[in-house]
Short mmCIF file of C-alpha atoms in Angstrom, two decimals:
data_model
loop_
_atom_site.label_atom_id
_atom_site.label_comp_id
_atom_site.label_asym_id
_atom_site.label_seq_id
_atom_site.Cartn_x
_atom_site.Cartn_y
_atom_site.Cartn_z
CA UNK I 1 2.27 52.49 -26.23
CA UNK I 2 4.99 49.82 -27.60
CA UNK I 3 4.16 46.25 -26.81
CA UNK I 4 6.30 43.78 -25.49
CA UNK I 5 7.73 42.74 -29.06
CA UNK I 6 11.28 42.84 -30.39
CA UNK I 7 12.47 43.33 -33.86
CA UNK I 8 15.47 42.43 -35.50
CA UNK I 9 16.04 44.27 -39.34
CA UNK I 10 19.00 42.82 -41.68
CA UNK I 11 19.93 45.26 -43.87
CA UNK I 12 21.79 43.48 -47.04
CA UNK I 13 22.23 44.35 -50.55
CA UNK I 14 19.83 47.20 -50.58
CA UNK I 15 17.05 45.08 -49.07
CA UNK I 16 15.71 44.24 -45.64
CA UNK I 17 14.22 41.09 -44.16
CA UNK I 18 12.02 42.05 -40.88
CA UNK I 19 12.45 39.48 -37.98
CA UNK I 20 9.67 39.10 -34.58
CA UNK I 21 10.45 37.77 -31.46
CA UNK I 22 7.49 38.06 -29.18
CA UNK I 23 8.48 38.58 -25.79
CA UNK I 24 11.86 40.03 -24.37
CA UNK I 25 14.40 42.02 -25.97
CA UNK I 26 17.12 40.14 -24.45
CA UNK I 27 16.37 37.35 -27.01
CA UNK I 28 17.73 39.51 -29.69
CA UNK I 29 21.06 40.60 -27.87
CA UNK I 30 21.77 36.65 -27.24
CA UNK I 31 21.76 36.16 -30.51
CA UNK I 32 23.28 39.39 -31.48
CA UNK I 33 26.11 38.10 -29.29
CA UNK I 34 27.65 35.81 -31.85
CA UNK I 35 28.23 38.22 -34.81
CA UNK I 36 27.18 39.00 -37.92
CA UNK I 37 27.02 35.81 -39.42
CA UNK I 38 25.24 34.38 -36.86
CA UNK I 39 22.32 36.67 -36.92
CA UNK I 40 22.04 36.40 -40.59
CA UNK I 41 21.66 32.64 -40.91
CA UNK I 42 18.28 31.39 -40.95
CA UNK I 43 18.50 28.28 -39.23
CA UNK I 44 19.35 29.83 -36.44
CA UNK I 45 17.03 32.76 -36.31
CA UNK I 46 13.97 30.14 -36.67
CA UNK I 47 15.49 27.69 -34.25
CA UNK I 48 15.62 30.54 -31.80
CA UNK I 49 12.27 31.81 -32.04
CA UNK I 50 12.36 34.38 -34.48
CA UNK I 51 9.52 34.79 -37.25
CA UNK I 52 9.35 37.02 -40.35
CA UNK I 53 6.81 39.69 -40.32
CA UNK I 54 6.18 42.00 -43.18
CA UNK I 55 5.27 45.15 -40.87
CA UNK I 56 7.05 46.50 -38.09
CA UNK I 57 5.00 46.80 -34.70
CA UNK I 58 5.39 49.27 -32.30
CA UNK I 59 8.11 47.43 -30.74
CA UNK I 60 10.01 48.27 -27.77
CA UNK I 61 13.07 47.11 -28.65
CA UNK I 62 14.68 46.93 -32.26
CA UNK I 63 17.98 45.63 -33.42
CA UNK I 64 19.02 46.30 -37.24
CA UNK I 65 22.20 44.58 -38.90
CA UNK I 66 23.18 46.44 -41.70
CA UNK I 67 25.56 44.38 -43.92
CA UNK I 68 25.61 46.88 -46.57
CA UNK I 69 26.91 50.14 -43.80
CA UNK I 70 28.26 47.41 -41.29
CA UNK I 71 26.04 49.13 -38.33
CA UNK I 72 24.58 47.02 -35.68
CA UNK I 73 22.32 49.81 -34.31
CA UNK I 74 20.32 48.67 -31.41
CA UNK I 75 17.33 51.03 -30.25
CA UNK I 76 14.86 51.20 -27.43
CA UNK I 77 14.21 48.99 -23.97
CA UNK I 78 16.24 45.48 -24.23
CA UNK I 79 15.37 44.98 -20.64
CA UNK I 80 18.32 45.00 -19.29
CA UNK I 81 20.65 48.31 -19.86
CA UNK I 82 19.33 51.00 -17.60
CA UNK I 83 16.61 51.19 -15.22
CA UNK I 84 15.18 53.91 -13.17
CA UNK I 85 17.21 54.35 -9.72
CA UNK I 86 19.95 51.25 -10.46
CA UNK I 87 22.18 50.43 -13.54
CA UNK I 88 22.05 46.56 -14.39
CA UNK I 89 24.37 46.75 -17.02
CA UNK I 90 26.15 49.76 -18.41
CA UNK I 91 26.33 50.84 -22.38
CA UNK I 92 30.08 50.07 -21.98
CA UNK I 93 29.05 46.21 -21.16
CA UNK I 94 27.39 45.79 -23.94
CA UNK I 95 30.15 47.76 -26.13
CA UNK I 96 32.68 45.09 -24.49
CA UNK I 97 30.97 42.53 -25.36
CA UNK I 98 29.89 42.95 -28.59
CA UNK I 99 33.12 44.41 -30.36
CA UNK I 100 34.90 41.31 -30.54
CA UNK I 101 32.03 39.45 -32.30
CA UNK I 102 32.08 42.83 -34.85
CA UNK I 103 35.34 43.33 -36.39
CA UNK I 104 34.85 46.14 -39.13
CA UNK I 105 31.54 47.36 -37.78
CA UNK I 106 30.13 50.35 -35.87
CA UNK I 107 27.65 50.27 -33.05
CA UNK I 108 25.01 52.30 -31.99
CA UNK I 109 22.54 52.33 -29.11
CA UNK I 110 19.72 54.12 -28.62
CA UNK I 111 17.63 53.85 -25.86
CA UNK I 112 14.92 55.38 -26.89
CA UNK I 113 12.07 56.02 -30.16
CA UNK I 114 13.15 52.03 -31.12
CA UNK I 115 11.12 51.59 -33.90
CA UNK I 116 11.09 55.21 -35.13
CA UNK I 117 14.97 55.25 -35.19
CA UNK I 118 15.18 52.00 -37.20
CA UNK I 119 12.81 53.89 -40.07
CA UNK I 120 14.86 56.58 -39.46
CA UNK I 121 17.78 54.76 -40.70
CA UNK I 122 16.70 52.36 -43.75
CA UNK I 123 14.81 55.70 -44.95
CA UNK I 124 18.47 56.81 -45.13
CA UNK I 125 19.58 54.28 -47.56
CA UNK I 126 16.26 54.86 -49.35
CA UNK I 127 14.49 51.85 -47.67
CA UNK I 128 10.60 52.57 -46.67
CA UNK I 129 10.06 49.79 -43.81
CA UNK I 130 6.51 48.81 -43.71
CA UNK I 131 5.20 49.82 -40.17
CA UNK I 132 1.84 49.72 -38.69
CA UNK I 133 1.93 53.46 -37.93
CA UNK I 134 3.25 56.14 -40.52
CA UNK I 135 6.63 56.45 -40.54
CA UNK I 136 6.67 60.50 -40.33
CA UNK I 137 5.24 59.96 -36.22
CA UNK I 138 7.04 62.02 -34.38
CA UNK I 139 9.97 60.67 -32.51
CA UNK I 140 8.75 59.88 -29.11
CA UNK I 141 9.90 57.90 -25.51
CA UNK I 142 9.40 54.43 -25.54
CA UNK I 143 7.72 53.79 -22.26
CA UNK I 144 5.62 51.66 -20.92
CA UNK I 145 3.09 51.36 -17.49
CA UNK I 146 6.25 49.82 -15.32
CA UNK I 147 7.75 51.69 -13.32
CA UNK I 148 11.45 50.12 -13.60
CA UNK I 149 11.39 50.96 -16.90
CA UNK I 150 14.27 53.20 -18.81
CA UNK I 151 13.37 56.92 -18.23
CA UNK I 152 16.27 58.57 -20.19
CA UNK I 153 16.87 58.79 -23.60
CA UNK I 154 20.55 57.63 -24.41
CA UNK I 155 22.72 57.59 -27.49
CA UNK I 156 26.37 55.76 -27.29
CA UNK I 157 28.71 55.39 -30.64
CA UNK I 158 31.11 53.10 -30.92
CA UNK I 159 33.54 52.98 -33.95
CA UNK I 160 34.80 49.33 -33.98
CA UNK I 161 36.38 49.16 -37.61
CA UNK I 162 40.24 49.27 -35.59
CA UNK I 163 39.22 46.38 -33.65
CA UNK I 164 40.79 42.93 -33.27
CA UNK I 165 39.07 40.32 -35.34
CA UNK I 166 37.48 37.79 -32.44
CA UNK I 167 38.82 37.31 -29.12
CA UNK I 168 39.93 34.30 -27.66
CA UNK I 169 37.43 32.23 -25.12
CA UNK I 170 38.37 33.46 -21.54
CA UNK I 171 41.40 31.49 -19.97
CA UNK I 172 40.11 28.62 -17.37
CA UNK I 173 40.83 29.26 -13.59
CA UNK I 174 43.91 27.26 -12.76
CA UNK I 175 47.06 26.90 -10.13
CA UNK I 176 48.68 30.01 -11.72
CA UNK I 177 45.19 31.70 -9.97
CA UNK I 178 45.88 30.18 -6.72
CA UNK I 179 46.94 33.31 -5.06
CA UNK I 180 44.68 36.01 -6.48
CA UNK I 181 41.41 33.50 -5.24
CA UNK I 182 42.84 33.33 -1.83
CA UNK I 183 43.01 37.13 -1.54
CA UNK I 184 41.14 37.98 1.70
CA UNK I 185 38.18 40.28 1.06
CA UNK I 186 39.24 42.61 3.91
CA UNK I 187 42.81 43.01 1.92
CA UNK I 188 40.81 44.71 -1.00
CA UNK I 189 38.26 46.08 1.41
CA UNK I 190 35.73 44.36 -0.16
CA UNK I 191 34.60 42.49 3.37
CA UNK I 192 30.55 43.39 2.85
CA UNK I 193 28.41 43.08 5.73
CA UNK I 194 26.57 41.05 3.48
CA UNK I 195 29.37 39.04 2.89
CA UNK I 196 31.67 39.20 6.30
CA UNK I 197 29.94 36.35 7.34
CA UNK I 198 29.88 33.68 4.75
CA UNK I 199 33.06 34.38 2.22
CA UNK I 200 36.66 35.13 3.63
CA UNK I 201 38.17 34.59 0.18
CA UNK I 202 38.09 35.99 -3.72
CA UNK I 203 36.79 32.59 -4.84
CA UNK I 204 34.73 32.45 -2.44
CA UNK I 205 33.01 35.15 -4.03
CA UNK I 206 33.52 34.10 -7.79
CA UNK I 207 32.29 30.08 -7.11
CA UNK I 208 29.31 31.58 -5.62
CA UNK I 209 25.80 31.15 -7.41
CA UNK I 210 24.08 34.65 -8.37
CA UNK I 211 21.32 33.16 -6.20
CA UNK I 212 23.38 32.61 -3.40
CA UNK I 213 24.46 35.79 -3.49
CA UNK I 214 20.93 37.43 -3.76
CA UNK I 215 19.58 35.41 -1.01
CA UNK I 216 22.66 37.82 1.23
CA UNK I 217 21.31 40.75 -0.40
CA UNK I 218 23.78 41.26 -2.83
CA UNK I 219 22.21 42.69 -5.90
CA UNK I 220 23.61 42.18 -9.62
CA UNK I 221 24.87 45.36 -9.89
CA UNK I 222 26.96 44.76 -6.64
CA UNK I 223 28.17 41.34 -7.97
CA UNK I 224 29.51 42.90 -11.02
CA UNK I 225 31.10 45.76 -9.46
CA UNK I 226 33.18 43.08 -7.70
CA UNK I 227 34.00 41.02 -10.07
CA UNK I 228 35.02 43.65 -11.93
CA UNK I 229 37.42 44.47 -9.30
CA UNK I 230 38.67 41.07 -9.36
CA UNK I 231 39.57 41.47 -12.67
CA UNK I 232 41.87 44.74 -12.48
CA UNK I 233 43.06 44.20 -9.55
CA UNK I 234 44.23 40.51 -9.36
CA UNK I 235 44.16 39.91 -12.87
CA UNK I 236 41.63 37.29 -12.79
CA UNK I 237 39.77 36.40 -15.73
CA UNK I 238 36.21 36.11 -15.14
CA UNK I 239 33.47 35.64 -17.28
CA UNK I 240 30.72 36.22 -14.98
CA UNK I 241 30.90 40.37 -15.73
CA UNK I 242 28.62 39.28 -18.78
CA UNK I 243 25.10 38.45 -17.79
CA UNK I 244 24.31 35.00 -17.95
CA UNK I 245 22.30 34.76 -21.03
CA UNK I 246 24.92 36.62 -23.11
CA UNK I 247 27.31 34.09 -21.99
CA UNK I 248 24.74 31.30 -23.07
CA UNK I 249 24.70 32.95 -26.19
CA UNK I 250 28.41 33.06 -26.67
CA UNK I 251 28.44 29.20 -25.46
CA UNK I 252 25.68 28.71 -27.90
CA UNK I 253 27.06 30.50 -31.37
CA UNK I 254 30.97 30.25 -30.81
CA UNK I 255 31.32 27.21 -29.15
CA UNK I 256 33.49 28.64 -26.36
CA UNK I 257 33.48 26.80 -23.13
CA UNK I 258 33.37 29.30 -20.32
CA UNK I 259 34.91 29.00 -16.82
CA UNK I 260 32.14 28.37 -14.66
CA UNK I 261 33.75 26.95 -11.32
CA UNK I 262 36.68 26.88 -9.82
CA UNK I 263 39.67 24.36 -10.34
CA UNK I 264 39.11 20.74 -8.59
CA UNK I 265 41.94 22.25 -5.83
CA UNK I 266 39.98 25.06 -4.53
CA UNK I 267 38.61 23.40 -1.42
CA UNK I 268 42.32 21.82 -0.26
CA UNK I 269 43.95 25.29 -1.31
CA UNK I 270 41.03 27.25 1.18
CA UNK I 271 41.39 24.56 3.70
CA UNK I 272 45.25 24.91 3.53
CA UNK I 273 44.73 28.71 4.00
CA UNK I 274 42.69 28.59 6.59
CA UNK I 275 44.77 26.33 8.50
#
């Protein structure tokens, strides 16, 4: 049964350096986050935790960054891209926010057989990873004892070569937002019993705390959904689609400073609207 480990394989030069991180694979798609450069400096992979191993464990969650094919191929459980019964974040997410940290590489996810698909692929370069199994076990479903874990094996390709080179940080919530914040939830029937109650406005919604919004019973899944919406249909530019600790990463390994609250005017603009 894989253990709670990631792994993170760089690929370079016909060689391959084997990274640890011993807990959760969302440590490896934080620093992922900030592009190929960023995972390959060393400095930063032992500032953030990460140890080199010379054998591959049984991980359940992989990540290799091959310089040489320019593939980021991510396998296995990360934690956070499908579980049983709800979708935290979608494949596409992650495809979002990844491609403009990857200009000139291809993607793949996996979410299953982590470890045996990351053999899989250095054996097809003509790399033997050292592994503490044999690397001819039979492909099999990375699961583990709890029950939210993924139970479908997925496989999503992304060819990113025709990509922009970086995008620009998001733009900062500002007058020329005024109106689209004031937007009534009941206008884009978005008025959630959960919601009715406490928020009568769009930024009402966006300044809200993911906490605050849990303690009403509105899930992650629903908070994205809407912000989403927010997005496409008011034009808003929100940064809160990307889970929190990708958008400390990007803070972390780009330097961007993200839009986290709303401009200084909000509360005269919603006490103006309300009358």
């Amino acid at each position: 049964m894989p253990v709670r480990v990631c792994h993170i394989v760089i690929i370079r030069e016909g060689k391959a350096e084997l990274f640890r991180y011993g807990h959760d694979g969302k440590q490896a798609l934080s620093l992922i986050i900030g592009g190929p450069e960023y995972v390959n400096a060393p400095r930063i992979l032992s500032t953030l935790g990460w140890r080199r191993v010379e054998v591959l464990e049984d991980a359940r969650s992989t990540a290799c960054v091959d310089f040489d094919g320019k593939l980021l191929l991510l396998g296995g459980d990360f934690g956070v891209v499908r579980r049983e019964g709800k979708d935290l974040i979608y494949e596409m997410d992650l495809e979002t926010a990844f491609a403009p940290c990857w200009p000139g590489w291809r993607y793949e996810f996996r979410l299953g057989f982590a470890v045996d698909y990351l053999l899989a692929h250095a054996r097809s370069h003509g790399l033997v990873l050292p592994a503490n199994r044999p690397p001819e076990a039979e492909l099999r479903f990375a699961r583990s004892v709890e029950a939210d874990d993924p139970l479908e094996h997925l496989l999503w390709e992304r060819d990113w070569r025709a990509c922009a080179a970086g995008s620009p940080p998001p733009v900062r919530l500002s007058d020329q937002h005024r109106g689209a914040l004031l937007t009534r939830l009941e206008s884009l029937d978005a008025s959630l019993a959960a919601l009715r109650d406490h928020y009568i406005f769009v930024g009402d919604v966006v300044a809200a705390t993911a906490r605050e919004l849990e303690l009403l019973g509105v899930d992650l899944e629903r908070r994205l959904s809407l912000l989403r919406r927010f997005e496409d249909e008011l034009g808003l530019d929100l940064s809160g689609t990307m889970p929190a600790f990708l958008m400390r990463g990007l803070v972390e390994a780009r330097g961007w400073t993200l839009p986290v609250a709303l401009p200084a005017e909000w509360p005269e603009w919603r006490r103006q609207a309300l009358g």
